[in-house]
Short mmCIF file of N, CA and C in Angstrom, two decimals:
data_model
loop_
_atom_site.label_atom_id
_atom_site.label_comp_id
_atom_site.label_asym_id
_atom_site.label_seq_id
_atom_site.Cartn_x
_atom_site.Cartn_y
_atom_site.Cartn_z
N MET A 585 -36.24 -39.71 33.95
CA MET A 585 -37.58 -39.60 34.50
C MET A 585 -37.54 -40.07 35.95
N THR A 586 -38.07 -39.26 36.83
CA THR A 586 -38.13 -39.60 38.24
C THR A 586 -39.51 -40.16 38.53
N GLY A 587 -39.56 -41.28 39.22
CA GLY A 587 -40.83 -41.91 39.53
C GLY A 587 -41.19 -42.94 38.47
N THR A 588 -42.27 -43.64 38.72
CA THR A 588 -42.71 -44.72 37.84
C THR A 588 -44.06 -44.37 37.24
N PRO A 589 -44.18 -44.40 35.92
CA PRO A 589 -45.48 -44.18 35.30
C PRO A 589 -46.41 -45.38 35.55
N ILE A 590 -47.69 -45.14 35.42
CA ILE A 590 -48.69 -46.19 35.54
C ILE A 590 -49.34 -46.35 34.18
N VAL A 591 -49.36 -47.59 33.69
CA VAL A 591 -50.03 -47.91 32.43
C VAL A 591 -51.33 -48.62 32.78
N TYR A 592 -52.45 -47.98 32.49
CA TYR A 592 -53.76 -48.59 32.67
C TYR A 592 -54.14 -49.23 31.35
N GLY A 593 -54.54 -50.50 31.40
CA GLY A 593 -54.88 -51.18 30.16
C GLY A 593 -55.65 -52.46 30.40
N ALA A 594 -55.70 -53.28 29.35
CA ALA A 594 -56.32 -54.59 29.41
C ALA A 594 -55.52 -55.51 28.49
N SER A 595 -55.41 -56.76 28.88
CA SER A 595 -54.54 -57.69 28.17
C SER A 595 -54.97 -57.94 26.73
N TRP A 596 -56.25 -57.77 26.42
CA TRP A 596 -56.75 -58.05 25.08
C TRP A 596 -56.49 -56.90 24.10
N CYS A 597 -56.05 -55.75 24.58
CA CYS A 597 -55.97 -54.55 23.75
C CYS A 597 -54.62 -54.46 23.01
N PRO A 598 -54.64 -54.44 21.68
CA PRO A 598 -53.39 -54.34 20.93
C PRO A 598 -52.66 -53.01 21.15
N ASP A 599 -53.38 -51.93 21.39
CA ASP A 599 -52.73 -50.65 21.65
C ASP A 599 -51.97 -50.67 22.97
N VAL A 600 -52.52 -51.34 23.96
CA VAL A 600 -51.84 -51.49 25.24
C VAL A 600 -50.56 -52.30 25.06
N ARG A 601 -50.67 -53.41 24.34
CA ARG A 601 -49.48 -54.25 24.09
C ARG A 601 -48.41 -53.46 23.35
N ARG A 602 -48.80 -52.63 22.39
CA ARG A 602 -47.86 -51.83 21.60
C ARG A 602 -47.15 -50.81 22.49
N SER A 603 -47.90 -50.09 23.32
CA SER A 603 -47.29 -49.08 24.19
C SER A 603 -46.38 -49.73 25.22
N ARG A 604 -46.80 -50.86 25.77
CA ARG A 604 -45.95 -51.55 26.73
C ARG A 604 -44.67 -52.05 26.07
N ALA A 605 -44.77 -52.51 24.84
CA ALA A 605 -43.58 -52.98 24.12
C ALA A 605 -42.60 -51.83 23.90
N LEU A 606 -43.11 -50.64 23.60
CA LEU A 606 -42.24 -49.49 23.41
C LEU A 606 -41.54 -49.14 24.72
N LEU A 607 -42.29 -49.11 25.80
CA LEU A 607 -41.70 -48.81 27.11
C LEU A 607 -40.67 -49.88 27.49
N ASP A 608 -41.03 -51.14 27.28
CA ASP A 608 -40.10 -52.23 27.59
C ASP A 608 -38.83 -52.11 26.75
N GLY A 609 -38.99 -51.81 25.47
CA GLY A 609 -37.85 -51.68 24.57
C GLY A 609 -36.90 -50.56 24.97
N ARG A 610 -37.44 -49.56 25.63
CA ARG A 610 -36.62 -48.44 26.09
C ARG A 610 -36.11 -48.63 27.52
N GLY A 611 -36.49 -49.74 28.12
CA GLY A 611 -36.05 -50.00 29.49
C GLY A 611 -36.73 -49.14 30.52
N ILE A 612 -37.94 -48.65 30.22
CA ILE A 612 -38.70 -47.80 31.14
C ILE A 612 -39.50 -48.68 32.09
N ALA A 613 -39.22 -48.57 33.37
CA ALA A 613 -40.00 -49.30 34.38
C ALA A 613 -41.35 -48.61 34.53
N TYR A 614 -42.40 -49.40 34.69
CA TYR A 614 -43.75 -48.85 34.88
C TYR A 614 -44.58 -49.84 35.67
N GLU A 615 -45.65 -49.33 36.24
CA GLU A 615 -46.62 -50.18 36.92
C GLU A 615 -47.75 -50.43 35.93
N TYR A 616 -48.13 -51.68 35.75
CA TYR A 616 -49.25 -52.01 34.86
C TYR A 616 -50.47 -52.34 35.71
N VAL A 617 -51.60 -51.72 35.37
CA VAL A 617 -52.84 -51.96 36.10
C VAL A 617 -53.93 -52.31 35.10
N ASP A 618 -54.55 -53.47 35.27
CA ASP A 618 -55.61 -53.94 34.39
C ASP A 618 -56.93 -53.31 34.82
N VAL A 619 -57.51 -52.51 33.95
CA VAL A 619 -58.75 -51.80 34.29
C VAL A 619 -59.94 -52.76 34.41
N GLU A 620 -59.81 -53.94 33.84
CA GLU A 620 -60.90 -54.90 33.94
C GLU A 620 -60.84 -55.70 35.24
N ALA A 621 -59.69 -55.68 35.90
CA ALA A 621 -59.52 -56.42 37.15
C ALA A 621 -59.65 -55.52 38.38
N SER A 622 -59.73 -54.21 38.14
CA SER A 622 -59.75 -53.28 39.27
C SER A 622 -60.78 -52.18 39.04
N GLU A 623 -61.79 -52.17 39.89
CA GLU A 623 -62.80 -51.10 39.79
C GLU A 623 -62.18 -49.74 40.07
N GLN A 624 -61.20 -49.69 40.97
CA GLN A 624 -60.53 -48.42 41.27
C GLN A 624 -59.76 -47.91 40.05
N ALA A 625 -59.10 -48.80 39.33
CA ALA A 625 -58.37 -48.41 38.13
C ALA A 625 -59.33 -47.92 37.06
N ASP A 626 -60.42 -48.63 36.88
CA ASP A 626 -61.44 -48.22 35.91
C ASP A 626 -61.95 -46.82 36.25
N ALA A 627 -62.22 -46.59 37.52
CA ALA A 627 -62.72 -45.28 37.96
C ALA A 627 -61.67 -44.19 37.75
N ALA A 628 -60.40 -44.49 38.03
CA ALA A 628 -59.33 -43.50 37.85
C ALA A 628 -59.22 -43.08 36.39
N VAL A 629 -59.30 -44.05 35.49
CA VAL A 629 -59.22 -43.75 34.05
C VAL A 629 -60.42 -42.91 33.63
N ARG A 630 -61.59 -43.25 34.10
CA ARG A 630 -62.80 -42.51 33.73
C ARG A 630 -62.77 -41.07 34.24
N VAL A 631 -62.16 -40.84 35.40
CA VAL A 631 -62.02 -39.48 35.91
C VAL A 631 -61.13 -38.66 34.97
N LEU A 632 -60.03 -39.24 34.55
CA LEU A 632 -59.11 -38.54 33.64
C LEU A 632 -59.73 -38.24 32.28
N GLN A 633 -60.72 -39.05 31.89
CA GLN A 633 -61.29 -38.93 30.55
C GLN A 633 -62.75 -38.49 30.55
N ASP A 634 -63.16 -37.82 31.60
CA ASP A 634 -64.54 -37.32 31.69
C ASP A 634 -65.58 -38.40 31.41
N GLY A 635 -65.36 -39.58 31.99
CA GLY A 635 -66.34 -40.66 31.89
C GLY A 635 -65.99 -41.73 30.87
N ALA A 636 -65.08 -41.47 29.97
CA ALA A 636 -64.70 -42.46 28.96
C ALA A 636 -63.69 -43.43 29.57
N ARG A 637 -63.46 -44.53 28.85
CA ARG A 637 -62.43 -45.48 29.27
C ARG A 637 -61.67 -45.96 28.04
N ARG A 638 -60.75 -45.12 27.60
CA ARG A 638 -59.90 -45.47 26.46
C ARG A 638 -58.55 -45.90 26.99
N ILE A 639 -58.03 -46.97 26.41
CA ILE A 639 -56.76 -47.51 26.88
C ILE A 639 -55.83 -47.73 25.70
N PRO A 640 -54.54 -47.65 25.95
CA PRO A 640 -53.91 -47.41 27.23
C PRO A 640 -54.05 -45.97 27.68
N THR A 641 -54.10 -45.80 28.96
CA THR A 641 -53.96 -44.49 29.59
C THR A 641 -52.69 -44.58 30.43
N ILE A 642 -51.76 -43.69 30.13
CA ILE A 642 -50.47 -43.70 30.82
C ILE A 642 -50.39 -42.45 31.67
N VAL A 643 -50.24 -42.63 32.97
CA VAL A 643 -50.16 -41.52 33.92
C VAL A 643 -48.71 -41.39 34.37
N TRP A 644 -48.16 -40.21 34.19
CA TRP A 644 -46.75 -39.95 34.47
C TRP A 644 -46.58 -39.41 35.89
N PRO A 645 -45.42 -39.61 36.46
CA PRO A 645 -45.16 -39.13 37.83
C PRO A 645 -45.35 -37.62 37.98
N ASP A 646 -45.21 -36.86 36.88
CA ASP A 646 -45.38 -35.41 36.97
C ASP A 646 -46.85 -34.98 36.91
N GLY A 647 -47.77 -35.97 36.85
CA GLY A 647 -49.19 -35.67 36.83
C GLY A 647 -49.80 -35.63 35.44
N GLY A 648 -48.96 -35.60 34.41
CA GLY A 648 -49.47 -35.62 33.05
C GLY A 648 -49.96 -37.02 32.68
N HIS A 649 -50.72 -37.09 31.60
CA HIS A 649 -51.17 -38.40 31.13
C HIS A 649 -51.35 -38.39 29.62
N LEU A 650 -51.24 -39.56 29.04
CA LEU A 650 -51.49 -39.77 27.62
C LEU A 650 -52.59 -40.80 27.49
N VAL A 651 -53.48 -40.59 26.52
CA VAL A 651 -54.57 -41.53 26.27
C VAL A 651 -54.42 -42.05 24.85
N GLU A 652 -54.34 -43.36 24.73
CA GLU A 652 -54.18 -44.03 23.44
C GLU A 652 -53.09 -43.37 22.58
N PRO A 653 -51.89 -43.20 23.14
CA PRO A 653 -50.87 -42.53 22.36
C PRO A 653 -50.36 -43.41 21.21
N SER A 654 -50.03 -42.77 20.11
CA SER A 654 -49.34 -43.48 19.04
C SER A 654 -47.91 -43.72 19.52
N ASP A 655 -47.18 -44.56 18.81
CA ASP A 655 -45.78 -44.77 19.17
C ASP A 655 -45.01 -43.45 19.08
N GLU A 656 -45.33 -42.64 18.10
CA GLU A 656 -44.66 -41.36 17.93
C GLU A 656 -44.94 -40.42 19.09
N GLU A 657 -46.20 -40.36 19.54
CA GLU A 657 -46.55 -39.49 20.67
C GLU A 657 -45.88 -39.98 21.96
N LEU A 658 -45.86 -41.28 22.16
CA LEU A 658 -45.23 -41.82 23.36
C LEU A 658 -43.72 -41.57 23.34
N ALA A 659 -43.09 -41.80 22.20
CA ALA A 659 -41.65 -41.57 22.08
C ALA A 659 -41.33 -40.10 22.30
N ALA A 660 -42.15 -39.20 21.75
CA ALA A 660 -41.92 -37.76 21.92
C ALA A 660 -42.02 -37.38 23.39
N TYR A 661 -42.97 -37.96 24.12
CA TYR A 661 -43.09 -37.67 25.55
C TYR A 661 -41.85 -38.16 26.29
N LEU A 662 -41.38 -39.33 25.95
CA LEU A 662 -40.20 -39.88 26.62
C LEU A 662 -38.93 -39.10 26.31
N ASP A 663 -38.86 -38.53 25.11
CA ASP A 663 -37.66 -37.82 24.66
C ASP A 663 -37.61 -36.36 25.08
N ARG A 664 -38.65 -35.86 25.67
CA ARG A 664 -38.68 -34.43 26.01
C ARG A 664 -37.75 -34.09 27.14
#
């Protein structure tokens, strides 16, 4: 993978912790942005989701994104 994905999340969210653990376990470098600490991050996530704010939202360097992916969906994206 070329470039660094961005993981938008919040520290209290178990789904965010799970996705980050999968990325960490695979040695995937990423930028983590807390949507509760950044109005810009919150707005970016809402644009991708037509006003919603579901986390984690993972934005890939190729412009694709995943919203609340299961471990299986995230692994499949990484393995493609």
